[in-house]
Amino acid sequence: MRIGLGSVPHDDLGDYVDACEESGVDSIWLPDFASSDAVDPLVGLAYAAGRTRRLKLGTGVLVLPGRNPMLVAAQLASLVALAPKRILPTFGVRAVGKRDRGLYPVPGERAAVFDEALVVLRRLLSEPSVTHHGEFFHLDDAAVGPLPARPLDLWLGGSAPVALRRIGRLADGWLGAAVTPAEAAECRAGIERAAADAGREIEDDHYGTNITLLPPGTSDADRAAVLAQTAQRRPDVDPALLVADGWAAARTQVRAFVDVGVTKFVVRPLAPVASWRGFVEEFVAELGPEQT
């Protein structure tokens, strides 16, 4: 069981990355918020790869429809060459924020574009030459390089039934968000059924989720704002079940998810922290012992 960090400080990414590397953090995951001042995830991963030797580097999640999958494959191939065995790409169908959704135009129905883009991406990252003529993408003898020495695991987000079926058919792992442990158990079961129907199998330790955290010292105003936003996103669930209020609550959530077969975690603070380096140190002290 491994736990990484999923927040990106806008003002001092270098110090944050250095602190994670030095403190033994397993991984960092950069979100795709194009209309904000957050660093672009692929640019950020390249920057982090150049500063580190051990830290794993993931996208959480990268919106694939609306991006050229051939160019994304080339970018990932370069990242893997720069940081072998450390790149963890996770993809989603659409942007989380409404402001971002118009920034990813697609040439057809979004889910269908996503499915075909994922097939193209996987082929380009595993085959020396790809010819593909589908509904949305056309390639003749295309190649990116250098190819990864071993196939790159491609993880997907999502929790709707159609997303779970897609993961079972096409992906190597699942990274959930805004789900309870009971819902995560249902998601895993759905993915396993879809994989079996497709004659595939997802590795047992390739199920993960995000854990959102209110760090100690969060103001009452910030706490209320976070809980209100969470309630708006998931009005059917008590926001207290989705947001860990402090480190003890985060540990409780991690253990509850582990009990239902989830073993990868991305912890995302949702309120300002006084010092990112201090936050990393707290993270390692509070959640590091949970790792196996």
PDB file of C-alpha atoms in Angstrom, residues 5 19-20 22-23 25 247 275-289:
ATOM      1  CA  LEU A   5       0.543  13.710  -2.505  1.00  0.00           C
ATOM      2  CA  ALA A  19      10.850  18.259   0.018  1.00  0.00           C
ATOM      3  CA  CYS A  20       8.945  15.240  -1.318  1.00  0.00           C
ATOM      4  CA  GLU A  22      14.119  14.301   0.438  1.00  0.00           C
ATOM      5  CA  SER A  23      11.372  13.126   2.801  1.00  0.00           C
ATOM      6  CA  VAL A  25       7.222  10.638  -0.244  1.00  0.00           C
ATOM      7  CA  TRP A 247      -4.565  13.441   9.979  1.00  0.00           C
ATOM      8  CA  SER A 275       4.413  25.854   4.753  1.00  0.00           C
ATOM      9  CA  TRP A 276       4.536  23.256   2.000  1.00  0.00           C
ATOM     10  CA  ARG A 277       7.781  21.813   3.324  1.00  0.00           C
ATOM     11  CA  GLY A 278       6.226  21.617   6.785  1.00  0.00           C
ATOM     12  CA  PHE A 279       3.127  19.980   5.309  1.00  0.00           C
ATOM     13  CA  VAL A 280       5.265  17.342   3.586  1.00  0.00           C
ATOM     14  CA  GLU A 281       7.021  16.604   6.868  1.00  0.00           C
ATOM     15  CA  GLU A 282       3.656  16.222   8.629  1.00  0.00           C
ATOM     16  CA  PHE A 283       2.400  13.955   5.855  1.00  0.00           C
ATOM     17  CA  VAL A 284       5.405  11.653   6.205  1.00  0.00           C
ATOM     18  CA  ALA A 285       5.128  11.544  10.001  1.00  0.00           C
ATOM     19  CA  GLU A 286       1.364  10.995  10.077  1.00  0.00           C
ATOM     20  CA  LEU A 287       0.730   8.724   7.093  1.00  0.00           C
ATOM     21  CA  GLY A 288       4.155   7.307   6.281  1.00  0.00           C
ATOM     22  CA  PRO A 289       3.792   4.488   8.857  1.00  0.00           C
TER      23      PRO A 289
END
